[in-house]
PDB file of C-alpha atoms in Angstrom:
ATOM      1  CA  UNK A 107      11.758  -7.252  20.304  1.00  0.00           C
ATOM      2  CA  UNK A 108      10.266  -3.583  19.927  1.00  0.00           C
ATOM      3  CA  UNK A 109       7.892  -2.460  17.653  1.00  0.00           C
ATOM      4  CA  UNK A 110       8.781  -0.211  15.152  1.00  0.00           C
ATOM      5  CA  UNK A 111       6.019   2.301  13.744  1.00  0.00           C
ATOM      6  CA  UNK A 112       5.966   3.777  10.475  1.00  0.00           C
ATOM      7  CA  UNK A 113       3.371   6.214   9.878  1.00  0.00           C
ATOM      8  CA  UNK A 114       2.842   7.833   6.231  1.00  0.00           C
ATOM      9  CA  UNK A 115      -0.365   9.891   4.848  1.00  0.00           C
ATOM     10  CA  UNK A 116      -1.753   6.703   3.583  1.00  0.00           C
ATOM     11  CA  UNK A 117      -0.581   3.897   5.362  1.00  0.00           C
ATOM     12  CA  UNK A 118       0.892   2.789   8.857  1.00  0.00           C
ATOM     13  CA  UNK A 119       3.673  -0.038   8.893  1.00  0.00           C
ATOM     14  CA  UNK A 120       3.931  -1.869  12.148  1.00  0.00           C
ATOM     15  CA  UNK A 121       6.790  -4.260  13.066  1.00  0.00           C
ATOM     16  CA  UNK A 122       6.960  -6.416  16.108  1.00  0.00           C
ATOM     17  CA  UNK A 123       8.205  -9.923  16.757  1.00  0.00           C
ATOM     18  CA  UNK A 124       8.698 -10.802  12.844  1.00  0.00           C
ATOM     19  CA  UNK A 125       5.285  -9.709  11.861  1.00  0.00           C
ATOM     20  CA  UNK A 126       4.827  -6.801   9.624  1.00  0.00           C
ATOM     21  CA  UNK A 127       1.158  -5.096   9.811  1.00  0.00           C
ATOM     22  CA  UNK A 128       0.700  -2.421   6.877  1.00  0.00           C
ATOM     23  CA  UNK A 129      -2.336  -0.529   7.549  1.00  0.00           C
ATOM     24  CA  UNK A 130      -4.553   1.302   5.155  1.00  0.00           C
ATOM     25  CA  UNK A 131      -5.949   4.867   5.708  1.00  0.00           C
ATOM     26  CA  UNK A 132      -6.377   6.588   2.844  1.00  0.00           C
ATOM     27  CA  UNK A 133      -9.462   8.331   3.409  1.00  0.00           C
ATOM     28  CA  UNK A 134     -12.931   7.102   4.734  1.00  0.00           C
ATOM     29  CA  UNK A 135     -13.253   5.069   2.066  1.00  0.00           C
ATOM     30  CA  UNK A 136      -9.532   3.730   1.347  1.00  0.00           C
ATOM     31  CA  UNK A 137     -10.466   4.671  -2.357  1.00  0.00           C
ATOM     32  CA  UNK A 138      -6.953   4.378  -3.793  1.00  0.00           C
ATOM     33  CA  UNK A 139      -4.727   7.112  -5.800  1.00  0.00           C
ATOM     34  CA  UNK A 140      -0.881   7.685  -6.986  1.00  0.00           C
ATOM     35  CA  UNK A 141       0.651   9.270  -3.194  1.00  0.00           C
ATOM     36  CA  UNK A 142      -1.154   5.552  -1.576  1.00  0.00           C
ATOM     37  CA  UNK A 143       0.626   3.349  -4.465  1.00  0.00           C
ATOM     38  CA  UNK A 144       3.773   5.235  -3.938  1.00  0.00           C
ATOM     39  CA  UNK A 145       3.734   4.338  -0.163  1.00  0.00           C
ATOM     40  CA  UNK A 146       2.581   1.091  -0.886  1.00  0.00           C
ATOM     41  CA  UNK A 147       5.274  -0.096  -2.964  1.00  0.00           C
ATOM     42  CA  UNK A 148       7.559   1.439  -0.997  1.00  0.00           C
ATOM     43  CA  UNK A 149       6.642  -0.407   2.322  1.00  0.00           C
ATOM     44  CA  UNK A 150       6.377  -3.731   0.453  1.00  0.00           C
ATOM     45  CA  UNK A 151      10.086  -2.997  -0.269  1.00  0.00           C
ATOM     46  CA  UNK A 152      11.119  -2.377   3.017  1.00  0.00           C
ATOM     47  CA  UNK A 153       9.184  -5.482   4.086  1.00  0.00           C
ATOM     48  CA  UNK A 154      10.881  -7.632   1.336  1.00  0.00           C
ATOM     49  CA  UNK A 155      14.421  -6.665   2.684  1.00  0.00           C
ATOM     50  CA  UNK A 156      13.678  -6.618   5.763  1.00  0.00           C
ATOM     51  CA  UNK A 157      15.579  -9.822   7.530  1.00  0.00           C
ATOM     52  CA  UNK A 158      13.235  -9.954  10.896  1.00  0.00           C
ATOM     53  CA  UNK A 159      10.228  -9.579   9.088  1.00  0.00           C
ATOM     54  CA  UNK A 160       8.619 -13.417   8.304  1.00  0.00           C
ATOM     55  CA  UNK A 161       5.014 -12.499   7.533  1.00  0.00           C
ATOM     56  CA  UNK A 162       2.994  -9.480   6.669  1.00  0.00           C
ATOM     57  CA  UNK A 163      -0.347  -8.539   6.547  1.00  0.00           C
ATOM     58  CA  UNK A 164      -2.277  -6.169   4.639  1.00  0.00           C
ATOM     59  CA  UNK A 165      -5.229  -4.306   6.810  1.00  0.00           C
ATOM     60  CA  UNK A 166      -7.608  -1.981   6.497  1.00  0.00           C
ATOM     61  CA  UNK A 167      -8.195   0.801   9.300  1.00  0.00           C
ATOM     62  CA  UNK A 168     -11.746   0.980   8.069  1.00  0.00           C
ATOM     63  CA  UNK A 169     -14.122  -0.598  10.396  1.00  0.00           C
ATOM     64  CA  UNK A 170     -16.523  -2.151   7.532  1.00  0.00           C
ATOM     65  CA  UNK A 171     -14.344  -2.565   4.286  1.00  0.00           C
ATOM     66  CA  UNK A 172     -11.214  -2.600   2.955  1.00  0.00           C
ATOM     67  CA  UNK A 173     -11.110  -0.344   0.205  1.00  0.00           C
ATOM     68  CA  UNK A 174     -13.799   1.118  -2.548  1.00  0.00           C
ATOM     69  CA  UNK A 175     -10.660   0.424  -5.135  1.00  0.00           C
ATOM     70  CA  UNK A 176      -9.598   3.778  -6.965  1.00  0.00           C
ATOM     71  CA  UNK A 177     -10.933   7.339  -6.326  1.00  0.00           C
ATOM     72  CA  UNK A 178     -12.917   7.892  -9.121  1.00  0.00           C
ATOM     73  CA  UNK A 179     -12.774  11.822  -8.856  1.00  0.00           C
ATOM     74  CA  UNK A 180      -8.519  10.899  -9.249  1.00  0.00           C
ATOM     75  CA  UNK A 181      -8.742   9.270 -12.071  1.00  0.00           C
ATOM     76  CA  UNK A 182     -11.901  11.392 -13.779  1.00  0.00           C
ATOM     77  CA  UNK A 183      -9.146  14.707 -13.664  1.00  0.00           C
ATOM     78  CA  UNK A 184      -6.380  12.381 -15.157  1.00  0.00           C
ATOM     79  CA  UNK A 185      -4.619  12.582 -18.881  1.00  0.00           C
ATOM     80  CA  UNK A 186      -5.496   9.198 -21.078  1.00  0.00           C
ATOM     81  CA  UNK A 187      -1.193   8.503 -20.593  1.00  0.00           C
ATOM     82  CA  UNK A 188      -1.371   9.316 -17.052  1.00  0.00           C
ATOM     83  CA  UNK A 189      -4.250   6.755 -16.412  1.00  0.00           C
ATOM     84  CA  UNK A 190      -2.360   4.077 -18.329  1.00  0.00           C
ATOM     85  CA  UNK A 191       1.104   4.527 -16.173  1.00  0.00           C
ATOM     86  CA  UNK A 192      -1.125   4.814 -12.919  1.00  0.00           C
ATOM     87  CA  UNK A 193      -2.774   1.433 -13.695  1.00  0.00           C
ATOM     88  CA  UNK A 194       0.625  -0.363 -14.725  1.00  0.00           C
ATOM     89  CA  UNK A 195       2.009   1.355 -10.898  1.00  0.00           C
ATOM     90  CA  UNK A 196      -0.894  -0.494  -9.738  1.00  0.00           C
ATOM     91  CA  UNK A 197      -0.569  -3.974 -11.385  1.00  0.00           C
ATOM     92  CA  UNK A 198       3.287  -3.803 -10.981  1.00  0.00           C
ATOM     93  CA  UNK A 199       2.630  -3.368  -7.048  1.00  0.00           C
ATOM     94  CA  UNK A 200       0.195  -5.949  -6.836  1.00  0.00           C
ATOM     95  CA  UNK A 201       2.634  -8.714  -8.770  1.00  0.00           C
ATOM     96  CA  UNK A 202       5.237  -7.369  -6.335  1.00  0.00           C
ATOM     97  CA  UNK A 203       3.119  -7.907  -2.937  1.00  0.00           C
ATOM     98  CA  UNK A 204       1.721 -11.463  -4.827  1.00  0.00           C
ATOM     99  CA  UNK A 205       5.922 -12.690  -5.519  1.00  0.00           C
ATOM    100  CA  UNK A 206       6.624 -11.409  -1.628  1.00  0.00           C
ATOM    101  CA  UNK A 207       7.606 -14.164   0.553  1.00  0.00           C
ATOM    102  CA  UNK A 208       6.197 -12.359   3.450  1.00  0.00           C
ATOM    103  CA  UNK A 209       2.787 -11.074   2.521  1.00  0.00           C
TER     104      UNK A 209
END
């Protein structure tokens, strides 16, 4: 099987021999904002309808963590409203990679 590559500003989807790698590189620090959740949920919804794909794993491309969680500076410029939709994007995704099969 070939691998298929995937590469976004945030993240880097890798698929080869049923295994889907999603890889995280937001910024040094993987700290989190809308553009990463965006790509996130869309990936996860490739993966889920993706037939080949049995597994998939969620990686960091930072040598020493995973992620810092959200970028503060983000969320410090952001409306009350916009915070509240960004957080329910964020809790939606992560129900959505926790009821995936795959991941």
């Amino acid at each position: 099987m070939s691998t298929v590559e995937t590469e976004k500003k945030n993240l880097t989807v890798v698929k080869k021999n049923g295994v889907a790698e999603v890889h995280i590189h937001v910024n040094k620090t993987n700290a989190y904002d809308l553009d990463y959740y965006k790509e996130l949920n869309a990936a996860i919804d490739d993966i889920r309808f993706d037939r080949d794909i049995k597994v998939a794993v969620l990686m960091s491309d930072m040598p020493k963590f995973f992620s810092a969680g959200a970028n503060i500076n983000f969320l410090k410029a952001a409306e009350p409203r916009f915070k509240t939709q960004f957080c329910l994007l964020c809790n939606e995704t992560l129900d959505k990679i926790a009821r995936s099969p795959q991941i």
